[in-house]
Short mmCIF file of C-alpha atoms in Angstrom, two decimals:
data_model
loop_
_atom_site.label_atom_id
_atom_site.label_comp_id
_atom_site.label_asym_id
_atom_site.label_seq_id
_atom_site.Cartn_x
_atom_site.Cartn_y
_atom_site.Cartn_z
CA UNK A 1457 49.34 -95.62 -40.62
CA UNK A 1458 52.63 -95.78 -39.04
CA UNK A 1459 52.60 -94.63 -35.22
CA UNK A 1460 55.06 -91.85 -35.96
CA UNK A 1461 52.74 -90.41 -38.68
CA UNK A 1462 50.00 -90.04 -36.04
CA UNK A 1463 52.28 -87.68 -33.92
CA UNK A 1464 53.03 -85.58 -36.94
CA UNK A 1465 49.36 -85.27 -38.08
CA UNK A 1466 48.42 -84.41 -34.42
CA UNK A 1467 50.79 -81.30 -34.53
CA UNK A 1468 49.50 -80.31 -37.97
CA UNK A 1469 45.72 -80.33 -36.29
CA UNK A 1470 46.61 -78.03 -33.73
CA UNK A 1471 48.73 -75.62 -36.29
CA UNK A 1472 45.59 -75.64 -38.74
CA UNK A 1473 43.05 -74.85 -35.91
CA UNK A 1474 45.29 -72.27 -34.30
CA UNK A 1475 45.77 -70.62 -37.92
CA UNK A 1476 42.00 -70.59 -38.53
CA UNK A 1477 41.16 -68.74 -35.39
CA UNK A 1478 44.30 -66.35 -35.81
CA UNK A 1479 43.17 -65.54 -39.24
CA UNK A 1480 39.57 -64.66 -37.98
CA UNK A 1481 40.91 -62.21 -35.35
CA UNK A 1482 43.34 -60.59 -38.08
CA UNK A 1483 40.37 -59.67 -40.47
CA UNK A 1484 38.46 -57.94 -37.64
CA UNK A 1485 41.62 -55.96 -36.70
CA UNK A 1486 42.09 -54.73 -40.33
CA UNK A 1487 38.54 -53.81 -40.64
CA UNK A 1488 38.53 -51.94 -37.44
CA UNK A 1489 41.75 -49.94 -38.05
CA UNK A 1490 40.01 -48.64 -41.23
CA UNK A 1491 37.36 -47.20 -38.76
CA UNK A 1492 34.80 -49.50 -40.27
CA UNK A 1493 31.83 -50.53 -38.20
CA UNK A 1494 32.21 -54.30 -37.54
CA UNK A 1495 30.22 -56.23 -34.75
CA UNK A 1496 31.66 -55.97 -31.19
CA UNK A 1497 33.96 -53.39 -32.32
CA UNK A 1498 35.81 -51.83 -29.04
CA UNK A 1499 39.24 -51.14 -27.77
CA UNK A 1500 38.68 -54.06 -25.51
CA UNK A 1501 38.05 -56.44 -28.33
CA UNK A 1502 40.67 -54.82 -30.63
CA UNK A 1503 43.43 -55.61 -28.12
CA UNK A 1504 42.25 -59.04 -27.35
CA UNK A 1505 42.35 -59.64 -30.85
CA UNK A 1506 45.69 -58.33 -31.53
CA UNK A 1507 47.11 -60.58 -28.64
CA UNK A 1508 45.04 -63.59 -30.00
CA UNK A 1509 46.28 -63.10 -33.68
CA UNK A 1510 49.87 -62.66 -32.66
CA UNK A 1511 50.14 -65.59 -30.30
CA UNK A 1512 48.24 -67.96 -32.10
CA UNK A 1513 49.74 -67.38 -35.47
CA UNK A 1514 53.23 -66.45 -34.56
CA UNK A 1515 53.78 -68.68 -31.73
CA UNK A 1516 51.41 -71.75 -32.01
CA UNK A 1517 50.75 -72.21 -35.60
CA UNK A 1518 54.50 -71.86 -36.40
CA UNK A 1519 55.62 -74.01 -33.29
CA UNK A 1520 53.36 -76.95 -33.85
CA UNK A 1521 54.10 -76.75 -37.74
CA UNK A 1522 57.83 -76.68 -37.19
CA UNK A 1523 57.55 -79.74 -34.61
CA UNK A 1524 55.53 -81.53 -37.22
CA UNK A 1525 57.91 -80.98 -40.07
CA UNK A 1526 60.84 -81.90 -37.93
CA UNK A 1527 59.53 -85.06 -36.84
CA UNK A 1528 58.58 -85.75 -40.59
CA UNK A 1529 62.33 -84.83 -41.42
CA UNK A 1530 63.66 -87.22 -38.70
CA UNK A 1531 61.36 -89.98 -39.66
CA UNK A 1532 62.54 -89.73 -43.36
CA UNK A 1533 66.08 -89.69 -42.11
CA UNK A 1534 66.20 -92.77 -39.90
CA UNK A 1535 62.80 -94.41 -40.57
CA UNK A 1536 61.53 -93.57 -37.13
CA UNK A 1537 61.20 -90.82 -34.54
CA UNK A 1538 63.59 -91.14 -31.57
CA UNK A 1539 61.72 -91.53 -28.23
CA UNK A 1540 58.26 -91.35 -29.84
CA UNK A 1541 56.44 -91.98 -26.42
CA UNK A 1542 58.39 -88.95 -25.14
CA UNK A 1543 57.34 -86.93 -28.14
CA UNK A 1544 53.54 -87.57 -27.29
CA UNK A 1545 54.15 -86.43 -23.67
CA UNK A 1546 55.56 -83.02 -24.96
CA UNK A 1547 52.75 -82.81 -27.44
CA UNK A 1548 50.20 -83.11 -24.50
CA UNK A 1549 52.41 -80.51 -22.57
CA UNK A 1550 52.26 -78.19 -25.53
CA UNK A 1551 48.44 -78.64 -26.19
CA UNK A 1552 47.86 -78.08 -22.35
CA UNK A 1553 49.91 -74.86 -22.54
CA UNK A 1554 48.05 -73.59 -25.72
CA UNK A 1555 44.69 -74.15 -24.24
CA UNK A 1556 45.73 -72.36 -21.02
CA UNK A 1557 47.06 -69.27 -22.72
CA UNK A 1558 44.34 -69.26 -25.30
CA UNK A 1559 41.71 -69.29 -22.53
CA UNK A 1560 43.33 -66.30 -20.70
CA UNK A 1561 43.46 -64.34 -24.00
CA UNK A 1562 39.86 -65.05 -25.23
CA UNK A 1563 38.30 -64.40 -21.81
CA UNK A 1564 40.02 -60.81 -21.89
CA UNK A 1565 42.55 -61.78 -19.12
CA UNK A 1566 45.56 -61.33 -21.26
CA UNK A 1567 45.51 -58.34 -23.54
CA UNK A 1568 49.29 -57.73 -23.32
CA UNK A 1569 49.93 -58.24 -27.24
CA UNK A 1570 52.09 -60.77 -28.87
CA UNK A 1571 55.31 -59.25 -27.22
CA UNK A 1572 53.69 -59.43 -23.68
CA UNK A 1573 55.48 -56.26 -22.55
CA UNK A 1574 55.20 -55.49 -18.80
CA UNK A 1575 53.84 -53.45 -17.10
CA UNK A 1576 50.91 -54.80 -19.18
CA UNK A 1577 50.19 -57.79 -17.09
CA UNK A 1578 48.40 -60.67 -18.00
CA UNK A 1579 46.54 -63.71 -16.10
CA UNK A 1580 49.12 -66.38 -14.69
CA UNK A 1581 47.66 -68.94 -16.95
CA UNK A 1582 48.84 -66.88 -20.03
CA UNK A 1583 52.49 -66.96 -18.83
CA UNK A 1584 52.51 -70.35 -17.66
CA UNK A 1585 50.67 -71.72 -20.64
CA UNK A 1586 53.20 -70.22 -22.95
CA UNK A 1587 55.97 -71.57 -20.75
CA UNK A 1588 54.80 -75.13 -21.03
CA UNK A 1589 54.84 -74.74 -25.00
CA UNK A 1590 58.36 -73.63 -24.83
CA UNK A 1591 59.21 -76.66 -22.43
CA UNK A 1592 57.59 -78.96 -24.77
CA UNK A 1593 59.66 -77.52 -27.81
CA UNK A 1594 62.69 -78.36 -25.75
CA UNK A 1595 61.57 -82.02 -25.73
CA UNK A 1596 61.10 -81.61 -29.49
CA UNK A 1597 64.81 -80.15 -29.80
CA UNK A 1598 66.11 -83.17 -27.88
CA UNK A 1599 64.45 -85.74 -30.00
CA UNK A 1600 65.73 -83.99 -33.20
CA UNK A 1601 69.31 -83.74 -32.10
CA UNK A 1602 69.02 -87.44 -31.01
CA UNK A 1603 67.78 -88.05 -34.41
CA UNK A 1604 70.73 -86.21 -35.87
CA UNK A 1605 73.44 -87.98 -33.94
CA UNK A 1606 71.86 -91.40 -34.83
CA UNK A 1607 71.94 -90.34 -38.67
CA UNK A 1608 75.66 -89.31 -38.22
CA UNK A 1609 76.59 -92.53 -36.60
CA UNK A 1610 74.62 -94.48 -39.47
CA UNK A 1611 76.09 -92.58 -42.15
CA UNK A 1612 79.72 -92.78 -41.27
CA UNK A 1613 81.73 -90.13 -43.53
CA UNK A 1614 78.67 -89.02 -45.53
CA UNK A 1615 76.81 -86.17 -44.22
CA UNK A 1616 73.38 -86.24 -42.80
CA UNK A 1617 70.69 -84.85 -45.12
CA UNK A 1618 70.39 -81.37 -45.97
CA UNK A 1619 66.92 -81.36 -44.29
CA UNK A 1620 68.34 -82.84 -41.27
CA UNK A 1621 71.18 -80.62 -41.11
CA UNK A 1622 68.95 -77.68 -41.24
CA UNK A 1623 66.43 -78.80 -38.79
CA UNK A 1624 69.03 -79.72 -36.35
CA UNK A 1625 70.51 -76.18 -36.62
CA UNK A 1626 67.11 -74.79 -35.92
CA UNK A 1627 66.61 -77.04 -32.86
CA UNK A 1628 70.02 -75.75 -31.55
CA UNK A 1629 69.24 -72.08 -32.38
CA UNK A 1630 65.68 -72.61 -30.38
CA UNK A 1631 67.60 -74.01 -27.47
CA UNK A 1632 69.95 -70.95 -27.26
CA UNK A 1633 67.08 -68.39 -28.11
CA UNK A 1634 64.56 -69.63 -25.57
CA UNK A 1635 67.01 -68.91 -22.49
CA UNK A 1636 65.87 -65.29 -22.72
CA UNK A 1637 61.95 -65.90 -22.77
CA UNK A 1638 62.30 -68.63 -20.12
CA UNK A 1639 64.45 -66.27 -17.94
CA UNK A 1640 61.73 -63.67 -18.25
CA UNK A 1641 58.98 -65.81 -17.73
CA UNK A 1642 60.31 -67.77 -14.75
CA UNK A 1643 62.06 -65.02 -12.79
CA UNK A 1644 59.80 -62.19 -13.75
CA UNK A 1645 56.45 -62.45 -15.16
CA UNK A 1646 55.12 -65.54 -13.64
CA UNK A 1647 56.30 -64.35 -10.06
CA UNK A 1648 54.72 -61.09 -10.77
CA UNK A 1649 51.35 -62.43 -12.24
CA UNK A 1650 51.12 -64.50 -9.17
CA UNK A 1651 51.60 -61.66 -6.85
CA UNK A 1652 54.74 -63.26 -5.28
CA UNK A 1653 56.51 -59.68 -6.19
CA UNK A 1654 54.85 -56.32 -6.47
CA UNK A 1655 56.79 -54.74 -9.36
CA UNK A 1656 58.64 -55.80 -12.58
CA UNK A 1657 61.71 -54.21 -14.44
CA UNK A 1658 60.15 -53.37 -17.85
CA UNK A 1659 63.41 -52.64 -19.50
CA UNK A 1660 65.30 -55.97 -18.35
CA UNK A 1661 61.96 -57.88 -19.31
CA UNK A 1662 62.17 -56.20 -22.85
CA UNK A 1663 65.93 -57.13 -23.00
CA UNK A 1664 65.24 -60.82 -22.40
CA UNK A 1665 62.40 -60.74 -24.63
CA UNK A 1666 64.32 -59.68 -27.63
CA UNK A 1667 67.25 -61.90 -26.71
CA UNK A 1668 64.49 -64.46 -27.81
CA UNK A 1669 62.49 -62.37 -30.24
CA UNK A 1670 64.77 -61.96 -33.11
CA UNK A 1671 66.17 -65.31 -33.33
CA UNK A 1672 62.33 -66.45 -33.07
CA UNK A 1673 62.18 -65.15 -36.67
CA UNK A 1674 65.04 -67.54 -37.59
CA UNK A 1675 63.21 -70.12 -35.81
CA UNK A 1676 60.27 -69.69 -38.37
CA UNK A 1677 62.71 -69.10 -41.35
CA UNK A 1678 64.89 -72.02 -40.95
CA UNK A 1679 62.14 -74.61 -41.77
CA UNK A 1680 61.05 -72.59 -44.54
CA UNK A 1681 64.36 -72.51 -45.85
CA UNK A 1682 64.52 -76.24 -45.55
CA UNK A 1683 61.36 -76.40 -47.63
CA UNK A 1684 63.01 -73.99 -50.08
CA UNK A 1685 66.20 -75.95 -50.32
CA UNK A 1686 65.25 -79.46 -49.80
CA UNK A 1687 61.66 -79.84 -51.34
CA UNK A 1688 60.79 -77.20 -53.87
CA UNK A 1689 63.73 -77.82 -56.58
CA UNK A 1690 62.32 -81.30 -57.11
CA UNK A 1691 58.77 -80.27 -57.02
CA UNK A 1692 59.34 -77.63 -59.58
CA UNK A 1693 61.16 -80.18 -61.80
CA UNK A 1694 64.73 -79.35 -61.12
CA UNK A 1695 67.79 -79.87 -59.03
CA UNK A 1696 69.21 -78.03 -56.01
CA UNK A 1697 72.06 -75.66 -57.41
CA UNK A 1698 74.68 -75.95 -54.65
CA UNK A 1699 74.16 -78.25 -51.48
CA UNK A 1700 77.39 -77.09 -49.69
CA UNK A 1701 76.31 -73.40 -49.78
CA UNK A 1702 73.18 -74.39 -48.20
CA UNK A 1703 74.97 -76.40 -45.42
CA UNK A 1704 77.07 -73.09 -44.68
CA UNK A 1705 74.09 -70.86 -44.53
CA UNK A 1706 72.33 -73.10 -41.80
CA UNK A 1707 75.52 -73.03 -39.73
CA UNK A 1708 76.08 -69.31 -40.01
CA UNK A 1709 72.16 -68.80 -39.31
CA UNK A 1710 72.80 -70.74 -36.01
CA UNK A 1711 75.95 -68.53 -35.29
CA UNK A 1712 74.44 -65.14 -35.96
CA UNK A 1713 70.93 -65.14 -35.25
CA UNK A 1714 70.85 -64.79 -31.51
CA UNK A 1715 73.15 -61.83 -30.49
CA UNK A 1716 71.21 -59.03 -32.45
CA UNK A 1717 68.32 -58.15 -30.07
CA UNK A 1718 69.27 -54.54 -29.36
CA UNK A 1719 68.34 -53.53 -32.64
CA UNK A 1720 64.71 -53.98 -31.49
CA UNK A 1721 65.67 -51.72 -28.69
CA UNK A 1722 67.34 -48.73 -30.31
CA UNK A 1723 64.73 -46.28 -28.88
CA UNK A 1724 65.07 -47.71 -25.24
CA UNK A 1725 67.09 -45.71 -22.66
CA UNK A 1726 69.48 -47.62 -20.26
CA UNK A 1727 71.33 -49.50 -22.90
CA UNK A 1728 74.62 -47.94 -23.95
CA UNK A 1729 74.92 -46.97 -27.72
CA UNK A 1730 78.02 -49.32 -28.09
CA UNK A 1731 76.09 -52.32 -27.45
CA UNK A 1732 73.44 -51.42 -29.74
CA UNK A 1733 76.29 -50.66 -32.35
CA UNK A 1734 77.87 -54.34 -31.67
CA UNK A 1735 74.19 -55.75 -32.29
CA UNK A 1736 73.80 -53.76 -35.45
CA UNK A 1737 77.08 -55.42 -36.76
CA UNK A 1738 75.70 -58.64 -35.96
CA UNK A 1739 72.39 -57.96 -37.82
CA UNK A 1740 74.19 -56.79 -40.94
CA UNK A 1741 76.10 -59.76 -40.76
CA UNK A 1742 73.24 -62.05 -40.91
CA UNK A 1743 72.01 -60.73 -43.98
CA UNK A 1744 74.96 -62.55 -45.83
CA UNK A 1745 73.55 -66.14 -45.45
CA UNK A 1746 70.18 -64.65 -46.25
CA UNK A 1747 71.61 -63.12 -49.61
CA UNK A 1748 73.33 -66.86 -50.33
CA UNK A 1749 69.97 -68.21 -49.76
CA UNK A 1750 68.11 -66.07 -52.17
CA UNK A 1751 70.88 -66.63 -54.93
CA UNK A 1752 70.84 -70.51 -54.37
CA UNK A 1753 67.14 -70.74 -54.15
CA UNK A 1754 66.71 -68.56 -57.37
CA UNK A 1755 69.22 -70.52 -59.20
CA UNK A 1756 67.67 -73.71 -58.38
CA UNK A 1757 64.50 -72.52 -59.70
CA UNK A 1758 66.10 -71.26 -62.87
CA UNK A 1759 67.56 -74.72 -63.34
CA UNK A 1760 64.06 -76.05 -62.99
CA UNK A 1761 62.56 -73.43 -65.36
CA UNK A 1762 65.13 -74.23 -68.09
CA UNK A 1763 64.65 -78.05 -67.61
CA UNK A 1764 61.02 -77.54 -68.29
CA UNK A 1765 61.72 -75.75 -71.63
CA UNK A 1766 62.09 -72.10 -70.56
CA UNK A 1767 63.99 -69.82 -72.77
CA UNK A 1768 65.58 -66.42 -72.76
CA UNK A 1769 66.37 -64.05 -69.76
CA UNK A 1770 63.00 -64.67 -67.98
CA UNK A 1771 61.12 -67.24 -69.91
CA UNK A 1772 62.36 -69.80 -67.48
CA UNK A 1773 60.05 -67.91 -64.72
CA UNK A 1774 56.99 -68.64 -66.84
CA UNK A 1775 58.03 -72.33 -67.32
CA UNK A 1776 57.87 -72.86 -63.54
CA UNK A 1777 54.75 -75.17 -62.39
CA UNK A 1778 52.68 -71.98 -60.92
CA UNK A 1779 49.68 -74.44 -60.88
CA UNK A 1780 51.18 -76.58 -58.23
CA UNK A 1781 50.36 -75.02 -54.98
CA UNK A 1782 53.51 -76.30 -53.21
CA UNK A 1783 55.76 -74.28 -55.85
CA UNK A 1784 53.43 -71.20 -56.22
CA UNK A 1785 53.39 -70.58 -52.37
CA UNK A 1786 57.21 -70.68 -52.32
CA UNK A 1787 57.49 -68.55 -55.43
CA UNK A 1788 55.18 -65.84 -53.78
CA UNK A 1789 56.43 -66.18 -50.35
CA UNK A 1790 60.00 -65.50 -52.08
CA UNK A 1791 58.71 -62.36 -53.79
CA UNK A 1792 57.21 -61.05 -50.84
CA UNK A 1793 60.12 -61.81 -48.53
CA UNK A 1794 62.54 -59.88 -50.80
CA UNK A 1795 60.83 -56.82 -50.07
CA UNK A 1796 60.58 -57.67 -46.37
CA UNK A 1797 64.39 -58.26 -46.36
CA UNK A 1798 65.16 -54.73 -47.74
CA UNK A 1799 62.61 -53.49 -44.95
CA UNK A 1800 64.44 -55.49 -42.33
CA UNK A 1801 67.88 -53.64 -43.45
CA UNK A 1802 66.13 -50.49 -42.92
CA UNK A 1803 64.74 -51.50 -39.36
CA UNK A 1804 68.52 -52.47 -38.55
CA UNK A 1805 69.88 -48.79 -39.43
CA UNK A 1806 69.57 -46.84 -36.51
CA UNK A 1807 68.69 -43.35 -38.01
CA UNK A 1808 66.17 -45.31 -40.41
CA UNK A 1809 64.72 -47.39 -37.42
CA UNK A 1810 64.20 -43.94 -35.60
CA UNK A 1811 61.69 -42.89 -38.56
CA UNK A 1812 59.75 -46.42 -38.64
CA UNK A 1813 59.92 -47.18 -35.05
CA UNK A 1814 56.49 -48.14 -33.46
CA UNK A 1815 54.57 -47.25 -36.98
CA UNK A 1816 52.43 -49.21 -39.02
CA UNK A 1817 55.85 -49.78 -40.99
CA UNK A 1818 56.68 -52.46 -38.37
CA UNK A 1819 53.64 -54.73 -38.73
CA UNK A 1820 53.59 -54.48 -42.69
CA UNK A 1821 57.29 -55.41 -42.60
CA UNK A 1822 56.92 -58.60 -40.19
CA UNK A 1823 53.96 -59.87 -42.23
CA UNK A 1824 56.39 -60.03 -45.14
CA UNK A 1825 58.63 -62.29 -43.03
CA UNK A 1826 56.79 -64.38 -40.73
CA UNK A 1827 53.25 -63.77 -42.48
CA UNK A 1828 54.58 -64.60 -46.08
CA UNK A 1829 58.10 -66.11 -46.31
CA UNK A 1830 57.16 -68.46 -43.33
CA UNK A 1831 53.40 -68.87 -43.08
CA UNK A 1832 52.84 -68.92 -46.87
CA UNK A 1833 55.58 -71.47 -47.29
CA UNK A 1834 54.16 -73.53 -44.37
CA UNK A 1835 50.93 -73.71 -46.06
CA UNK A 1836 52.44 -74.75 -49.42
CA UNK A 1837 54.51 -77.51 -47.50
CA UNK A 1838 51.18 -78.90 -45.82
CA UNK A 1839 49.74 -79.37 -49.55
CA UNK A 1840 52.87 -81.78 -49.82
CA UNK A 1841 53.17 -83.31 -46.43
CA UNK A 1842 49.61 -83.82 -45.13
CA UNK A 1843 48.62 -86.37 -48.06
CA UNK A 1844 51.68 -88.22 -47.81
CA UNK A 1845 51.86 -88.44 -43.90
CA UNK A 1846 47.89 -89.14 -43.56
CA UNK A 1847 47.75 -91.46 -46.72
CA UNK A 1848 45.00 -89.43 -48.36
CA UNK A 1849 44.63 -87.50 -51.49
CA UNK A 1850 44.74 -83.69 -51.31
CA UNK A 1851 41.00 -82.70 -51.65
CA UNK A 1852 39.49 -79.36 -53.02
CA UNK A 1853 42.61 -79.05 -55.34
CA UNK A 1854 41.24 -75.97 -57.33
CA UNK A 1855 41.03 -73.91 -53.76
CA UNK A 1856 44.60 -75.12 -52.85
CA UNK A 1857 45.85 -73.62 -56.26
CA UNK A 1858 43.91 -70.61 -55.91
CA UNK A 1859 45.00 -70.13 -52.29
CA UNK A 1860 48.64 -68.72 -52.72
CA UNK A 1861 47.60 -66.27 -55.34
CA UNK A 1862 44.98 -64.82 -53.06
CA UNK A 1863 47.71 -64.74 -50.23
CA UNK A 1864 49.90 -62.88 -52.55
CA UNK A 1865 47.27 -60.31 -53.67
CA UNK A 1866 46.26 -59.86 -50.14
CA UNK A 1867 49.49 -59.39 -48.57
CA UNK A 1868 50.35 -56.66 -51.28
CA UNK A 1869 47.31 -54.72 -50.51
CA UNK A 1870 47.60 -55.12 -46.88
CA UNK A 1871 51.51 -54.58 -46.17
CA UNK A 1872 52.63 -52.39 -48.90
CA UNK A 1873 50.12 -49.78 -47.81
CA UNK A 1874 50.98 -50.32 -44.19
CA UNK A 1875 54.66 -49.50 -45.20
CA UNK A 1876 53.53 -46.21 -46.88
CA UNK A 1877 51.23 -45.36 -44.04
CA UNK A 1878 54.17 -46.04 -41.54
CA UNK A 1879 56.40 -43.59 -43.35
CA UNK A 1880 53.39 -41.06 -43.17
CA UNK A 1881 53.28 -41.39 -39.39
CA UNK A 1882 50.39 -43.86 -38.63
CA UNK A 1883 51.29 -45.51 -35.22
CA UNK A 1884 50.82 -49.26 -34.74
CA UNK A 1885 48.76 -50.99 -32.19
CA UNK A 1886 46.22 -48.28 -32.04
CA UNK A 1887 42.51 -48.83 -32.13
CA UNK A 1888 41.42 -45.84 -33.43
CA UNK A 1889 43.34 -44.33 -36.31
CA UNK A 1890 40.99 -41.14 -36.92
CA UNK A 1891 42.59 -39.18 -34.01
CA UNK A 1892 39.18 -37.14 -33.69
CA UNK A 1893 39.46 -36.07 -37.06
CA UNK A 1894 42.88 -34.64 -37.44
CA UNK A 1895 44.17 -33.54 -40.95
CA UNK A 1896 47.08 -36.01 -40.38
CA UNK A 1897 44.81 -38.86 -39.64
CA UNK A 1898 42.69 -38.21 -42.72
CA UNK A 1899 45.83 -38.55 -44.87
CA UNK A 1900 45.91 -42.45 -43.58
CA UNK A 1901 42.25 -43.02 -44.44
CA UNK A 1902 42.61 -44.33 -48.12
CA UNK A 1903 45.62 -46.21 -47.22
CA UNK A 1904 43.85 -48.03 -44.13
CA UNK A 1905 41.03 -48.82 -46.30
CA UNK A 1906 43.09 -50.75 -48.97
CA UNK A 1907 44.78 -52.22 -46.21
CA UNK A 1908 41.37 -53.55 -44.86
CA UNK A 1909 40.52 -54.83 -48.33
CA UNK A 1910 43.86 -56.70 -48.24
CA UNK A 1911 42.82 -58.12 -44.78
CA UNK A 1912 39.85 -59.52 -46.39
CA UNK A 1913 41.39 -61.09 -49.26
CA UNK A 1914 43.92 -62.76 -46.92
CA UNK A 1915 41.20 -64.05 -45.00
CA UNK A 1916 39.61 -65.58 -47.93
CA UNK A 1917 42.97 -67.42 -48.50
CA UNK A 1918 43.12 -68.59 -45.17
CA UNK A 1919 39.59 -69.84 -45.24
CA UNK A 1920 40.87 -71.83 -48.42
CA UNK A 1921 43.70 -73.28 -46.74
CA UNK A 1922 41.86 -74.39 -43.54
CA UNK A 1923 39.00 -75.81 -45.61
CA UNK A 1924 41.50 -77.73 -47.79
CA UNK A 1925 43.28 -79.22 -44.83
CA UNK A 1926 40.12 -80.21 -42.90
CA UNK A 1927 38.57 -81.77 -45.91
CA UNK A 1928 41.83 -83.56 -46.67
CA UNK A 1929 42.38 -84.93 -43.08
CA UNK A 1930 38.82 -86.18 -42.69
CA UNK A 1931 37.54 -87.13 -46.11
CA UNK A 1932 40.44 -87.45 -48.44
CA UNK A 1933 40.36 -90.60 -50.37
CA UNK A 1934 42.66 -92.89 -48.66
CA UNK A 1935 45.93 -94.14 -50.66
CA UNK A 1936 49.28 -95.43 -49.83
CA UNK A 1937 51.62 -93.53 -47.67
CA UNK A 1938 54.07 -91.88 -49.98
CA UNK A 1939 57.55 -91.24 -48.81
CA UNK A 1940 58.93 -87.53 -48.77
CA UNK A 1941 61.49 -86.93 -51.73
CA UNK A 1942 64.25 -84.54 -51.28
CA UNK A 1943 65.77 -82.58 -54.10
CA UNK A 1944 68.86 -83.82 -55.80
CA UNK A 1945 71.99 -81.72 -55.90
CA UNK A 1946 72.78 -80.26 -59.58
CA UNK A 1947 76.43 -81.40 -59.65
CA UNK A 1948 77.23 -83.86 -56.73
CA UNK A 1949 80.84 -85.15 -56.62
CA UNK A 1950 81.98 -88.68 -57.52
CA UNK A 1951 81.28 -90.88 -54.59
CA UNK A 1952 78.90 -88.19 -53.16
CA UNK A 1953 79.39 -85.54 -50.54
CA UNK A 1954 81.62 -86.09 -47.29
CA UNK A 1955 81.48 -84.57 -43.93
CA UNK A 1956 82.79 -81.11 -43.80
CA UNK A 1957 83.61 -78.31 -41.05
CA UNK A 1958 80.12 -76.93 -41.72
CA UNK A 1959 78.61 -80.12 -40.74
CA UNK A 1960 79.87 -79.87 -37.15
CA UNK A 1961 76.98 -78.06 -35.84
CA UNK A 1962 78.06 -78.88 -32.21
CA UNK A 1963 81.17 -76.77 -32.99
CA UNK A 1964 78.97 -73.76 -34.43
CA UNK A 1965 76.52 -74.09 -31.52
CA UNK A 1966 79.56 -73.47 -29.06
CA UNK A 1967 80.77 -70.28 -31.34
CA UNK A 1968 77.22 -68.97 -30.93
CA UNK A 1969 77.09 -69.38 -27.27
CA UNK A 1970 80.49 -67.47 -27.05
CA UNK A 1971 79.15 -64.78 -29.47
CA UNK A 1972 75.84 -64.54 -27.31
CA UNK A 1973 78.09 -64.06 -24.31
CA UNK A 1974 80.17 -61.48 -25.78
CA UNK A 1975 76.81 -59.62 -26.84
CA UNK A 1976 74.97 -60.07 -23.82
CA UNK A 1977 76.79 -60.42 -20.58
CA UNK A 1978 78.21 -56.97 -19.84
CA UNK A 1979 74.70 -55.26 -20.90
CA UNK A 1980 72.58 -57.64 -18.87
CA UNK A 1981 74.93 -57.21 -15.91
CA UNK A 1982 74.75 -53.59 -15.96
CA UNK A 1983 70.90 -53.61 -16.02
CA UNK A 1984 70.70 -55.72 -13.06
CA UNK A 1985 72.93 -53.48 -11.19
CA UNK A 1986 71.00 -50.13 -12.14
CA UNK A 1987 69.07 -48.56 -9.42
CA UNK A 1988 65.68 -50.09 -10.19
CA UNK A 1989 62.19 -48.94 -9.06
CA UNK A 1990 60.13 -51.41 -10.97
CA UNK A 1991 56.25 -51.07 -12.16
CA UNK A 1992 53.07 -52.44 -10.67
CA UNK A 1993 50.96 -54.27 -13.26
CA UNK A 1994 48.46 -52.63 -15.48
CA UNK A 1995 45.47 -54.03 -17.22
CA UNK A 1996 43.77 -51.31 -19.08
CA UNK A 1997 41.72 -53.62 -21.48
#
């Protein structure tokens, strides 16, 4: 096995194990919110599990998978991973940070939820551990950008592959977005948790978190889009409808992903309405590349369906290879993401956001984005990547085929009821939803019960994925290492594509930095010069 493949598989192992632990935490929460008696049920256990699920699923599983995919793309592009030894050092730092954070969470020292909002205070190991994960991811970004530069030099006037283009845009996006969370960790939370300062400014901390928190969504989504654009059309038996359109969307995501964070803080005082409006416009603007992505991917799938013999207006859908878990994962991820996208537009509208803010609508929404568009796509990609990288056949193929269907069913039960319950006023992040038998709370009971059933189905699906991955990695029949094959464009120009303005990611990174300065410089300056009283830390759980 090539040495680079070992680094990719090491990341996959951490991603799969973190996913398994996070899934176990999730089913306990779903049952608890339905007021079902489960072993060890308590508020303390509930908030620990919420934190563990959020951090391990949304931060650890995704980050390690994205780094594995990025290295696989870079290796496919240039035949090597730039700075391989450096990559192993970064991997060691990321694993050390993950262990530190997981220890603090699982020993009840960091029940501060995935958003780690102060004045909830965690053990220093939690903050330092997650900071180490971010530092390691910066090393990954440096390696990806070096690979992109090497590919550009080698290809001359031809552009890098679409997968390399999208992966590099994501690395640049991540470097910009993590400035916010790194500032929060280094200048606020770590000194505060170590006792070097007595109080913390919660509003400034929330602002810095959401500087990072919304582009984090696109850090999850862009690798999913790389898979949707560059991998799935070929697996489905077709071709990519428009490669130039795909390149434009990745550049637009790089520009627009970060200056949008205030739409998560509509209800926060201390931020003038004009700045919230500016971020609202940016949030609506980023729906454009999302719509272009939906159009291009659906068009590519239609091409595949018709090449497979599909007839009529919708016959091409039935002709797609639904039995291929790589394809079915993306198909279901896309269907769920369409609903999540409409929900996101509602969240970004000030008045509608006031209705759903801090209700069950919100977790129901992001389970359709990160929990479906990203996570389900990543699982499907693992069925493709792991056998090729490990040089082993996929084990337990039937479980792999069933798993995406179970995830779709479970997510419909879990998330759709969550949206309805949120509109009926069910708060998010509450341990007991019965409110001592209040009539309003009784209206939620059926919905939370159905949601709990969805959680059980999701857990079964997650179990299938973890079992398939472990069986493949440990016992899969050894085969030759098979290269990754990207989708071909439907109508390439004679002589191939040439570099264009949208391939100049360094230019769009500069534009993104300017837009971030315009969106954040003044409000952050104002926040830092307000009269601030700060808050001591609280550890209620």
